CSV table of N, CA and C in Angstrom, one decimal:
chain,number,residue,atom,x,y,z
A,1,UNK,N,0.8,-1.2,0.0
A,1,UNK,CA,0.0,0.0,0.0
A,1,UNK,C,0.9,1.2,0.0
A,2,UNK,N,0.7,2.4,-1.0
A,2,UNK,CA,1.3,3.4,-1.4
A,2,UNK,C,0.7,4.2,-0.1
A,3,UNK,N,1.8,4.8,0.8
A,3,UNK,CA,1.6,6.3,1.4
A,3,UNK,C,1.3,7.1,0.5
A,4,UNK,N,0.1,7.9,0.6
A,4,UNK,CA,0.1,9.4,0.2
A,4,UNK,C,0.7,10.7,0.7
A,5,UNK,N,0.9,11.6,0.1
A,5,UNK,CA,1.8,12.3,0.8
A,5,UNK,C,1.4,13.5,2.1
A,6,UNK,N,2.4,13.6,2.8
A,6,UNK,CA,2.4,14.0,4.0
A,6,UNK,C,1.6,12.9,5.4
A,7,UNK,N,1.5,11.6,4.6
A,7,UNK,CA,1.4,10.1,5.8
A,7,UNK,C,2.8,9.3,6.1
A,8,UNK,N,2.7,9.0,7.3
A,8,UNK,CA,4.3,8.1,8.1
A,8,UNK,C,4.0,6.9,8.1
A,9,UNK,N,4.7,6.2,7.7
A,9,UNK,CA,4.1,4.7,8.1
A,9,UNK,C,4.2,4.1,9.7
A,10,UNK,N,3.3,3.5,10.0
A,10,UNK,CA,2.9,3.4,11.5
A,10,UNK,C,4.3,2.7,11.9
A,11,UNK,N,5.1,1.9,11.3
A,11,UNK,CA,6.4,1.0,11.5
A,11,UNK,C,6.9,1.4,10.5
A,12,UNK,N,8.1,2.1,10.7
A,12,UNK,CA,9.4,2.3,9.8
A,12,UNK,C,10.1,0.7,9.0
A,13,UNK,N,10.4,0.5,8.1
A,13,UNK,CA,10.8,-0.6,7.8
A,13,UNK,C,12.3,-1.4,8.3
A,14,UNK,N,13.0,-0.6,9.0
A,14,UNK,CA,13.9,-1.1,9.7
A,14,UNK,C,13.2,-2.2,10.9
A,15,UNK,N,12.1,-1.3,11.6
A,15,UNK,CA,11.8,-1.7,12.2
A,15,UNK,C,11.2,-3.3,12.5
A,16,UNK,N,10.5,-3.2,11.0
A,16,UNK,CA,9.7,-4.3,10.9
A,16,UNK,C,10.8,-5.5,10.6
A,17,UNK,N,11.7,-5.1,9.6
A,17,UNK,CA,12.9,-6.1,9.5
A,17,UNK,C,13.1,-6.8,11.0
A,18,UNK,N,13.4,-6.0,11.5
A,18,UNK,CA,14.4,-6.4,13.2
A,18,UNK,C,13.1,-7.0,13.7
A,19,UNK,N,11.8,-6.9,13.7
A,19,UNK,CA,11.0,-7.9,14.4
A,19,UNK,C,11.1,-9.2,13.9
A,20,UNK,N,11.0,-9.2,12.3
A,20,UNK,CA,11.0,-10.5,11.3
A,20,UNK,C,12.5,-11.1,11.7
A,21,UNK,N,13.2,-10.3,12.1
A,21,UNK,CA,14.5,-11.3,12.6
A,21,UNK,C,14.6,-11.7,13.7
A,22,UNK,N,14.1,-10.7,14.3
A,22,UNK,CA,14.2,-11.8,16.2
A,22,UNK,C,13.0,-12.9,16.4
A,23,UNK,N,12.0,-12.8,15.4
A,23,UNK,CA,11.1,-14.0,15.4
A,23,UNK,C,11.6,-15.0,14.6
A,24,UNK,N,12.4,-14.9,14.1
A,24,UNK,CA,13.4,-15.9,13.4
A,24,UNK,C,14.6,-16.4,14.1
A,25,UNK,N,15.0,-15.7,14.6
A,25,UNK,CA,15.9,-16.1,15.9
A,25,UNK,C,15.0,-16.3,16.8
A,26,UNK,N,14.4,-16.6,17.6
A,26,UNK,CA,13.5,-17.1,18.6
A,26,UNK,C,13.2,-18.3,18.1
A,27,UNK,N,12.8,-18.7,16.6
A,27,UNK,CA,12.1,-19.6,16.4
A,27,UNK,C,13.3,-20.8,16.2
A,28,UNK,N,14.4,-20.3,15.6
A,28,UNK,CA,15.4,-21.5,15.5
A,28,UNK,C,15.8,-21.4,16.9
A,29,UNK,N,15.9,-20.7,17.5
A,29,UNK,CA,16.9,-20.6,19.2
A,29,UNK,C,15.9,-22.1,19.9
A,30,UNK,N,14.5,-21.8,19.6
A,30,UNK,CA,13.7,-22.6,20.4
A,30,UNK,C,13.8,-24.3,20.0
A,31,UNK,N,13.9,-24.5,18.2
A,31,UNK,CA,14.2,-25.9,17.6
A,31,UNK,C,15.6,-25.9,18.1
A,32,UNK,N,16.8,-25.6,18.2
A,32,UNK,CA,18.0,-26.1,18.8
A,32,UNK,C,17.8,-26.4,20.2
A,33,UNK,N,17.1,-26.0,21.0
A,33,UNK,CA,17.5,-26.0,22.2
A,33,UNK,C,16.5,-27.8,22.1
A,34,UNK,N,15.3,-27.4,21.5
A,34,UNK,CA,14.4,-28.7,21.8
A,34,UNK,C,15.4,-29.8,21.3
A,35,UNK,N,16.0,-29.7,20.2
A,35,UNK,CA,16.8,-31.0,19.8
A,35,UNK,C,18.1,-31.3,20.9
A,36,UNK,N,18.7,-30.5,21.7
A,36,UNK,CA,19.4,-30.5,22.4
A,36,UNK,C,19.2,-31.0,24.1
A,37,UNK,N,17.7,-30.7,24.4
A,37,UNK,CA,17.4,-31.4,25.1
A,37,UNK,C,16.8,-32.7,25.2
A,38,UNK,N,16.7,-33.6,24.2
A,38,UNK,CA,16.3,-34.7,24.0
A,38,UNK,C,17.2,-35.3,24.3
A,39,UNK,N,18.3,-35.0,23.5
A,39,UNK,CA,19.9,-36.0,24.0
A,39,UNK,C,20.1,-35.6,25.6
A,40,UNK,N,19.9,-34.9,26.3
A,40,UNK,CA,19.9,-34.6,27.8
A,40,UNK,C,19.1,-35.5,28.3
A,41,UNK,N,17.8,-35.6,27.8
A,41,UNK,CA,16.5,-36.4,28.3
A,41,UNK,C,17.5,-37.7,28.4
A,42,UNK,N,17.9,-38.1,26.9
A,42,UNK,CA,18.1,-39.9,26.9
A,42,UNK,C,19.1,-40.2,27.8
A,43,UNK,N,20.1,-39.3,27.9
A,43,UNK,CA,21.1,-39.4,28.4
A,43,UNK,C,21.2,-39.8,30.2
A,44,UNK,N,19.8,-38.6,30.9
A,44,UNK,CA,19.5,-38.4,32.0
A,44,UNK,C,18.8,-39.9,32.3
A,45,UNK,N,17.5,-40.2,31.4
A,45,UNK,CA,17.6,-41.9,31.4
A,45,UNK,C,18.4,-42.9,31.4
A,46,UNK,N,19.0,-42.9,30.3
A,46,UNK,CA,20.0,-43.8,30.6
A,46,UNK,C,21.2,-44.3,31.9
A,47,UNK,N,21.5,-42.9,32.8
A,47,UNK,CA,21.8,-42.9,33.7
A,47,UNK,C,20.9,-43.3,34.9
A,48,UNK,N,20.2,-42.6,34.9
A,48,UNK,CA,18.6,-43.3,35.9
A,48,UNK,C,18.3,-44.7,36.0
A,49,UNK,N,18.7,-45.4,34.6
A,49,UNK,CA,17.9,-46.7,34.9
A,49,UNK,C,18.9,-47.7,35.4
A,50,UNK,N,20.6,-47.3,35.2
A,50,UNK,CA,21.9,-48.5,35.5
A,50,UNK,C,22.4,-48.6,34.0
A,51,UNK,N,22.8,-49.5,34.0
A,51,UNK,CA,23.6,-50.0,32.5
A,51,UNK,C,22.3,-50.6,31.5
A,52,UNK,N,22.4,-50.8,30.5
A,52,UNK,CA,22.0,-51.9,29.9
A,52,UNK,C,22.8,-53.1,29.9
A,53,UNK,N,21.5,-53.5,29.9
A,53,UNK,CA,21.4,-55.5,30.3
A,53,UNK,C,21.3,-56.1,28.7
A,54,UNK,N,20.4,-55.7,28.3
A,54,UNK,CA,20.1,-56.1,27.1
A,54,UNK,C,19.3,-55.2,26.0
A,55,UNK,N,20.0,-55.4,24.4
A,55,UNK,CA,18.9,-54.7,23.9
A,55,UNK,C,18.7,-55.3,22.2
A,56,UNK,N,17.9,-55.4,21.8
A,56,UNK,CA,17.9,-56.1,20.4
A,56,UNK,C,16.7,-55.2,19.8
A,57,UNK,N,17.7,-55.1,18.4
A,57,UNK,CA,16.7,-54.2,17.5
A,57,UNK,C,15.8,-54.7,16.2
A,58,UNK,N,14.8,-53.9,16.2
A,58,UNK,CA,13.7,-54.3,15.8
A,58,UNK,C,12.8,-53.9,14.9
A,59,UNK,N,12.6,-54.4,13.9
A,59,UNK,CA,12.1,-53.4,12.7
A,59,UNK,C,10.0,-54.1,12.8
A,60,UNK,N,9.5,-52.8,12.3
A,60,UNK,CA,8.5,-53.6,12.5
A,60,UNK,C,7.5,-53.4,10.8
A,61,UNK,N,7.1,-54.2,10.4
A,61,UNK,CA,6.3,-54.5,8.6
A,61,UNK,C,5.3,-54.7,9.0
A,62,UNK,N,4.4,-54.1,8.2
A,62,UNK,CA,3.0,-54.3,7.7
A,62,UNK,C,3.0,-54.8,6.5
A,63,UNK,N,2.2,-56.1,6.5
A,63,UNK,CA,2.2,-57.0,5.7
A,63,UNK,C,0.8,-57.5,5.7
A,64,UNK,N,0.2,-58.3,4.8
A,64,UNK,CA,-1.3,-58.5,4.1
A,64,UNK,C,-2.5,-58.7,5.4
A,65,UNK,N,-3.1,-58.3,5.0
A,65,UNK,CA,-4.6,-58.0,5.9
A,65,UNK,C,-4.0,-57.1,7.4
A,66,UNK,N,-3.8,-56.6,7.5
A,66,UNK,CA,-3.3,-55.7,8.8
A,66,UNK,C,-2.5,-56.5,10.1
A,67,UNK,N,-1.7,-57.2,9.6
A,67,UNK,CA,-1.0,-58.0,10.1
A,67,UNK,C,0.5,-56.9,10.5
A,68,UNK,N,1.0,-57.1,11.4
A,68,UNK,CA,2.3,-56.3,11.4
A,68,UNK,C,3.4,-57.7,11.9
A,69,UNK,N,4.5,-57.5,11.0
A,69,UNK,CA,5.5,-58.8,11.1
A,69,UNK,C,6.6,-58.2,11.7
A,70,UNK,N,7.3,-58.7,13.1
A,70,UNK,CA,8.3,-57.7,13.9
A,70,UNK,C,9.4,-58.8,13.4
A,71,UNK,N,10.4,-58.5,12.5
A,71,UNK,CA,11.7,-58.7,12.4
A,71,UNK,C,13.1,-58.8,13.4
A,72,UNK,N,14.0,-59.1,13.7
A,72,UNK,CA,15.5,-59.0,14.2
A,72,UNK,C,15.9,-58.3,13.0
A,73,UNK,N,16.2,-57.1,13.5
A,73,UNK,CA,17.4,-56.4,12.7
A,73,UNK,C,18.8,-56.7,12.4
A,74,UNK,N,18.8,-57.3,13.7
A,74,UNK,CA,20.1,-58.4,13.6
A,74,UNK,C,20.6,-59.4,12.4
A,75,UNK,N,19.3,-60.3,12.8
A,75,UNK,CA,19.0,-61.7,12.0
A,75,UNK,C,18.3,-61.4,10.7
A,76,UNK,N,17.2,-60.6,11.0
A,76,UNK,CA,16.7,-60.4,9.4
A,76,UNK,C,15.6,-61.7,9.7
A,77,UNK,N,15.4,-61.6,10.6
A,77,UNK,CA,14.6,-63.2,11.1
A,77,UNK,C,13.2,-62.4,11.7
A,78,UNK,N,12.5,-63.1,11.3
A,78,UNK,CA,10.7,-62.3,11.8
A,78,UNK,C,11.2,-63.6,13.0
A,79,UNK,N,10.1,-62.8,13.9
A,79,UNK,CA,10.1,-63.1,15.5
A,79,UNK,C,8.8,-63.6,15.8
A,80,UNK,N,7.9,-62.8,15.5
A,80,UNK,CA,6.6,-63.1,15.8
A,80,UNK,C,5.9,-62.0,14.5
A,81,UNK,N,4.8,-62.6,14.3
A,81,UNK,CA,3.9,-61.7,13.4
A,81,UNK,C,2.6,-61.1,14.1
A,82,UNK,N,1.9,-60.4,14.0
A,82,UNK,CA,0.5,-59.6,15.1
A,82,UNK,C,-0.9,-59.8,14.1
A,83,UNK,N,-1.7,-60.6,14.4
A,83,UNK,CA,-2.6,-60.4,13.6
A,83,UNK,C,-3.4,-59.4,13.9
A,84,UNK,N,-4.4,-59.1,12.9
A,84,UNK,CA,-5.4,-58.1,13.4
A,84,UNK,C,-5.9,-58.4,15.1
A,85,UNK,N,-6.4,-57.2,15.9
A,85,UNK,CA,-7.1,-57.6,16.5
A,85,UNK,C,-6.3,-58.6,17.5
A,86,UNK,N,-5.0,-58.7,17.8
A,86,UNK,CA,-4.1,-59.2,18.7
A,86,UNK,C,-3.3,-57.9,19.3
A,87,UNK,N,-3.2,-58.4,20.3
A,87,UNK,CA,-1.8,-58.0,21.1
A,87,UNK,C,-2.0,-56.0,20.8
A,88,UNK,N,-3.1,-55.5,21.3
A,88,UNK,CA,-3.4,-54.2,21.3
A,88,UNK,C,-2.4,-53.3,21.8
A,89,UNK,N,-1.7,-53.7,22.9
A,89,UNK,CA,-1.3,-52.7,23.6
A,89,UNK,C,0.2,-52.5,22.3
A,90,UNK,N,0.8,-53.8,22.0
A,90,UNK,CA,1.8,-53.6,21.3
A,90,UNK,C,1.6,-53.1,20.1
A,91,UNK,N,0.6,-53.2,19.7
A,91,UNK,CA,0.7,-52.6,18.1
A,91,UNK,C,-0.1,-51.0,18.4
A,92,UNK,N,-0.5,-50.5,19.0
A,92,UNK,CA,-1.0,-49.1,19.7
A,92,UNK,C,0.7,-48.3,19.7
A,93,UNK,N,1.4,-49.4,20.8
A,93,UNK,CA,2.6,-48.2,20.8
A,93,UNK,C,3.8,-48.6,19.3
A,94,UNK,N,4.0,-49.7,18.6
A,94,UNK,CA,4.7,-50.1,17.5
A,94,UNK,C,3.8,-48.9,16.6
A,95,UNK,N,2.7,-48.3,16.1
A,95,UNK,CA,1.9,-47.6,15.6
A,95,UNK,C,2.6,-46.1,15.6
A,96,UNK,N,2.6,-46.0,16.6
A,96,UNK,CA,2.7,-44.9,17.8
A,96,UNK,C,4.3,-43.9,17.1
A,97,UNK,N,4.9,-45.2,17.4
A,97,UNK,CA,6.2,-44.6,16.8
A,97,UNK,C,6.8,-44.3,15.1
A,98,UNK,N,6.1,-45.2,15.0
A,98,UNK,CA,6.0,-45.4,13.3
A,98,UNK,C,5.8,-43.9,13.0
A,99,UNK,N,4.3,-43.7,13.4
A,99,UNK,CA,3.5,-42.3,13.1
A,99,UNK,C,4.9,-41.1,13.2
A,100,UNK,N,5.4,-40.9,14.6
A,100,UNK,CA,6.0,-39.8,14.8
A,100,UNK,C,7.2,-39.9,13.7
A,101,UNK,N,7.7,-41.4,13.1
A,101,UNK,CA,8.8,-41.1,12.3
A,101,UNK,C,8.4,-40.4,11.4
A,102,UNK,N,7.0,-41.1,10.5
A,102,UNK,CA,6.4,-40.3,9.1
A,102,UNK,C,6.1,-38.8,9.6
A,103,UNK,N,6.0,-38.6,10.4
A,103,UNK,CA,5.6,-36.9,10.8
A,103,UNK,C,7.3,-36.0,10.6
A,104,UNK,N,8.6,-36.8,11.2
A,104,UNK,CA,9.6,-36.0,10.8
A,104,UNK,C,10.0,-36.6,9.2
A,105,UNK,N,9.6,-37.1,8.8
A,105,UNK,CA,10.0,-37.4,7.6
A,105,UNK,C,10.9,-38.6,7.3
A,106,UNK,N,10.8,-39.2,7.9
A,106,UNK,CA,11.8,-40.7,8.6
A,106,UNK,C,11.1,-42.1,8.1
A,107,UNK,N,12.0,-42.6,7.7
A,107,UNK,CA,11.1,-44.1,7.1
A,107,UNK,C,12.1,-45.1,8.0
A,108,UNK,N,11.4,-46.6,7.6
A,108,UNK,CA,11.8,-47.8,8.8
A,108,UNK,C,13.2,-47.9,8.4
A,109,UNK,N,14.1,-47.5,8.0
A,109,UNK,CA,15.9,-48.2,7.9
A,109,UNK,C,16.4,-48.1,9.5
A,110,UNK,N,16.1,-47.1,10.5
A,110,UNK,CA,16.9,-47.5,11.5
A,110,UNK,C,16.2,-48.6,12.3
A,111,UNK,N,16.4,-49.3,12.8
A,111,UNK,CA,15.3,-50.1,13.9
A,111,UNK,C,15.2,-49.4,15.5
A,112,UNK,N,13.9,-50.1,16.0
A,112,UNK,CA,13.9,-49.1,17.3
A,112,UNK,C,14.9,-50.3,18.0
A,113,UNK,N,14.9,-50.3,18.8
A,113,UNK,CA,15.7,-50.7,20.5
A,113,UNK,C,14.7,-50.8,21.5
A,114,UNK,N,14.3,-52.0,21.6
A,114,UNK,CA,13.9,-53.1,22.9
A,114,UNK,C,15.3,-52.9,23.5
A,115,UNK,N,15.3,-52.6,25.2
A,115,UNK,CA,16.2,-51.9,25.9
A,115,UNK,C,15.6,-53.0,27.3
A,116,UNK,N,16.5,-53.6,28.1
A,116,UNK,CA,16.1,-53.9,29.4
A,116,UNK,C,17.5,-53.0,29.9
A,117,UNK,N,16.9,-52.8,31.4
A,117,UNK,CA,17.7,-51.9,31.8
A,117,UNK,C,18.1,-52.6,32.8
A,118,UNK,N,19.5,-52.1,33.5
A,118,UNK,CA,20.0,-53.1,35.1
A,118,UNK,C,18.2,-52.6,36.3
A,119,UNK,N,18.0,-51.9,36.5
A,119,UNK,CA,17.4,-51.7,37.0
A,119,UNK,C,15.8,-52.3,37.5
A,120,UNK,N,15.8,-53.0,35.9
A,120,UNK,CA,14.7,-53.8,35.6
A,120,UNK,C,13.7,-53.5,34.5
A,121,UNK,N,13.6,-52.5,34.2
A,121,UNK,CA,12.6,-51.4,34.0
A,121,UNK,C,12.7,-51.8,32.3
A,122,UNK,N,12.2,-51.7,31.6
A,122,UNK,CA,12.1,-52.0,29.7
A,122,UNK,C,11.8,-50.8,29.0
A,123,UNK,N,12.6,-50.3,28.0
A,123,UNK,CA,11.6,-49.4,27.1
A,123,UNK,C,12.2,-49.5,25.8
A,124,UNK,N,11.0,-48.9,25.3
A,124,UNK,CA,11.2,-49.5,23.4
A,124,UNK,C,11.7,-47.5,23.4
A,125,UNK,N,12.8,-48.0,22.4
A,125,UNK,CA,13.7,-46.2,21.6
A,125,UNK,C,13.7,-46.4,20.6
A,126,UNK,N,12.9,-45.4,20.2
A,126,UNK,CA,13.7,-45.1,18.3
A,126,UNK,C,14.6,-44.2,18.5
A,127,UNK,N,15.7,-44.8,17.9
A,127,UNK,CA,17.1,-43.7,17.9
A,127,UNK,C,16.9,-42.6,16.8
A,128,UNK,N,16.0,-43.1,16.0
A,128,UNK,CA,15.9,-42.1,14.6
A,128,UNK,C,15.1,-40.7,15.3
A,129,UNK,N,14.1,-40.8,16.4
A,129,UNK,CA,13.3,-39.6,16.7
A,129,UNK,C,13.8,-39.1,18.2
A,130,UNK,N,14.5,-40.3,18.6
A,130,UNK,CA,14.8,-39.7,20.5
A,130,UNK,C,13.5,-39.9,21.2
A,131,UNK,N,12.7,-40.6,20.6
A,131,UNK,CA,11.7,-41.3,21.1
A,131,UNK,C,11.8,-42.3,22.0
A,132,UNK,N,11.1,-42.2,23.3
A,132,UNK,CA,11.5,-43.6,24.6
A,132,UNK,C,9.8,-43.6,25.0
A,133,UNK,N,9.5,-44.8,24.9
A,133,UNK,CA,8.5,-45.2,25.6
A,133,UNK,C,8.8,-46.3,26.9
A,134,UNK,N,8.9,-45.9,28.2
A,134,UNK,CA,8.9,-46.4,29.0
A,134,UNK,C,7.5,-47.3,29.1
A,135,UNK,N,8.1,-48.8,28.8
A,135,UNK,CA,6.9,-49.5,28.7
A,135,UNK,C,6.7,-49.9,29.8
A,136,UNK,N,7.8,-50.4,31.3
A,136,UNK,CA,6.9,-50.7,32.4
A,136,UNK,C,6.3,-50.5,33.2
A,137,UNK,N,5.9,-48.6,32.5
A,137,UNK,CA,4.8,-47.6,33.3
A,137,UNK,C,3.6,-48.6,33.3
A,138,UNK,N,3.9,-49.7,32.2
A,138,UNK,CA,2.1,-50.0,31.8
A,138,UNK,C,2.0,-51.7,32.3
A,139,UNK,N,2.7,-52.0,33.0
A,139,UNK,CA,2.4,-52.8,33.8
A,139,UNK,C,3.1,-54.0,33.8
A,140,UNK,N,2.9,-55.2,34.4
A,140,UNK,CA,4.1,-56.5,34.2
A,140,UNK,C,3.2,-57.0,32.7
A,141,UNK,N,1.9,-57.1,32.2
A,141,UNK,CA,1.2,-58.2,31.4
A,141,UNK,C,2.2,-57.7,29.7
A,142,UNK,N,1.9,-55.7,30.1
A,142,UNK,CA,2.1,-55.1,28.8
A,142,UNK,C,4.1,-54.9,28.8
A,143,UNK,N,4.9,-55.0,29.8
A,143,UNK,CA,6.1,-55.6,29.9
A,143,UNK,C,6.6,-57.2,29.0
A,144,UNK,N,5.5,-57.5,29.5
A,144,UNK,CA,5.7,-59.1,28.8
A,144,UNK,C,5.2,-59.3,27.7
A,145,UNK,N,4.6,-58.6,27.3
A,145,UNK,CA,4.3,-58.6,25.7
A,145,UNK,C,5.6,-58.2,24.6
A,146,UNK,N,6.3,-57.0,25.3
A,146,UNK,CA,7.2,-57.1,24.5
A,146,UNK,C,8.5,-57.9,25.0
A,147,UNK,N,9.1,-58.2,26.3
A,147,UNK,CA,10.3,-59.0,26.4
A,147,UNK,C,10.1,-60.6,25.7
A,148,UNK,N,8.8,-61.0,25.4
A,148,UNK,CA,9.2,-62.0,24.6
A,148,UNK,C,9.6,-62.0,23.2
A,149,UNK,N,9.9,-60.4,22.7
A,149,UNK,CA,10.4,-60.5,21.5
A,149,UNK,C,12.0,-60.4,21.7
A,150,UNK,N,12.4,-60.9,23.1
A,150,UNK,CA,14.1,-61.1,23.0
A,150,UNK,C,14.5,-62.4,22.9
A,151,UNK,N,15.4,-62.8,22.7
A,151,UNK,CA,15.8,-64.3,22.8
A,151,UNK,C,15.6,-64.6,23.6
A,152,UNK,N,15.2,-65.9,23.9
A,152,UNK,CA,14.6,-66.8,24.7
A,152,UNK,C,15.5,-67.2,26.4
A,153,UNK,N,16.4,-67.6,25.6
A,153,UNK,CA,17.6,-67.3,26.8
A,153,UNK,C,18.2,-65.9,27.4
A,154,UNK,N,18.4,-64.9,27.2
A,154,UNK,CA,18.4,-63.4,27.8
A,154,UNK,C,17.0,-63.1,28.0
A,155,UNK,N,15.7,-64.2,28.5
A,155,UNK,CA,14.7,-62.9,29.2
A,155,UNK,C,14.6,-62.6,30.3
A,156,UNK,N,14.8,-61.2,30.6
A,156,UNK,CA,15.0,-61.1,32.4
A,156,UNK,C,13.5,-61.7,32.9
A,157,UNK,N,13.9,-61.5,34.3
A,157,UNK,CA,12.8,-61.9,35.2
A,157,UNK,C,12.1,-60.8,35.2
A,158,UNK,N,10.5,-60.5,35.8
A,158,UNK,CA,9.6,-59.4,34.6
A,158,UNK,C,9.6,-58.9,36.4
A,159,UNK,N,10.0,-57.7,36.9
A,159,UNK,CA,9.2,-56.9,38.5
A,159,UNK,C,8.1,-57.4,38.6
A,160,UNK,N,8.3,-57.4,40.3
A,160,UNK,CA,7.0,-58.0,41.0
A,160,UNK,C,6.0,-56.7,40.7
A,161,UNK,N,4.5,-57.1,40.7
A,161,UNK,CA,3.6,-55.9,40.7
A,161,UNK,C,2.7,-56.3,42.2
């Protein structure tokens, strides 16, 4: 919009610049710090829980009629398959993560991390999002749904409830 003459513009254009830049600086100041405190988060976890005990990684496919097939990233070896309408709690949170990758733009090449901790405690990580779901918030039944996708011989004993 053209001033006509003898009108000021309510904001000088320097001015406006320097707002459009500190809201640009605010806005990246705010995504570094968020990516920076995630690695603090995992880190603060990973301390919290003891060492790891155990962890085997895990790819998870959808495959014909809404079946999800959980692989060894290791082995390349399907472990168990989920049919529809099974094993809710696990394919809720396997869902769960999936979603947040497709949301940053991330597809399945990394595997998540089934994690047992010294401590006892289990949680599934995607290393690709800095995603941790502490799964033994949700109880021994939904704990044991996923430690039986570790080898048979490394499965801890599940906390008393």
């Amino acid at each position: 919009m053209k001033l006509r003459p003898g009108e000021k513009a309510i904001l000088p254009i320097w001015l406006k610049g320097g707002i459009v830049a500190a809201l640009l600086t605010t806005l990246f100041a705010s995504w570094a710090f968020r990516l920076d405190s995630h690695s603090h988060e995992q880190l603060a976890a990973s301390t919290a829980h003891g060492e790891i005990l155990q962890q085997t990684e895990l790819h998870f496919v959808d495959v014909e009629q809404g079946a999800v097939s959980i692989i060894n990233a290791t082995t390349d070896e399907e472990i168990t398959r989920l049919q529809t309408g099974e094993d809710g709690f696990m394919r809720s949170v396997m869902r769960g993560m999936v979603r947040e990758r497709k949301a940053h733009g991330l597809g399945p090449e990394v595997p998540f991390q089934l994690t047992v901790w010294e401590d006892g405690l289990v949680s599934l990580i995607d290393p690709a999002t800095s995603r941790r779901v502490e799964l033994s918030a949700f109880g021994v039944d939904n704990v044991a749904a996923f430690t039986r996708l570790l080898p048979a011989r490394d499965n801890p004993p599940l906390p008393a409830s």
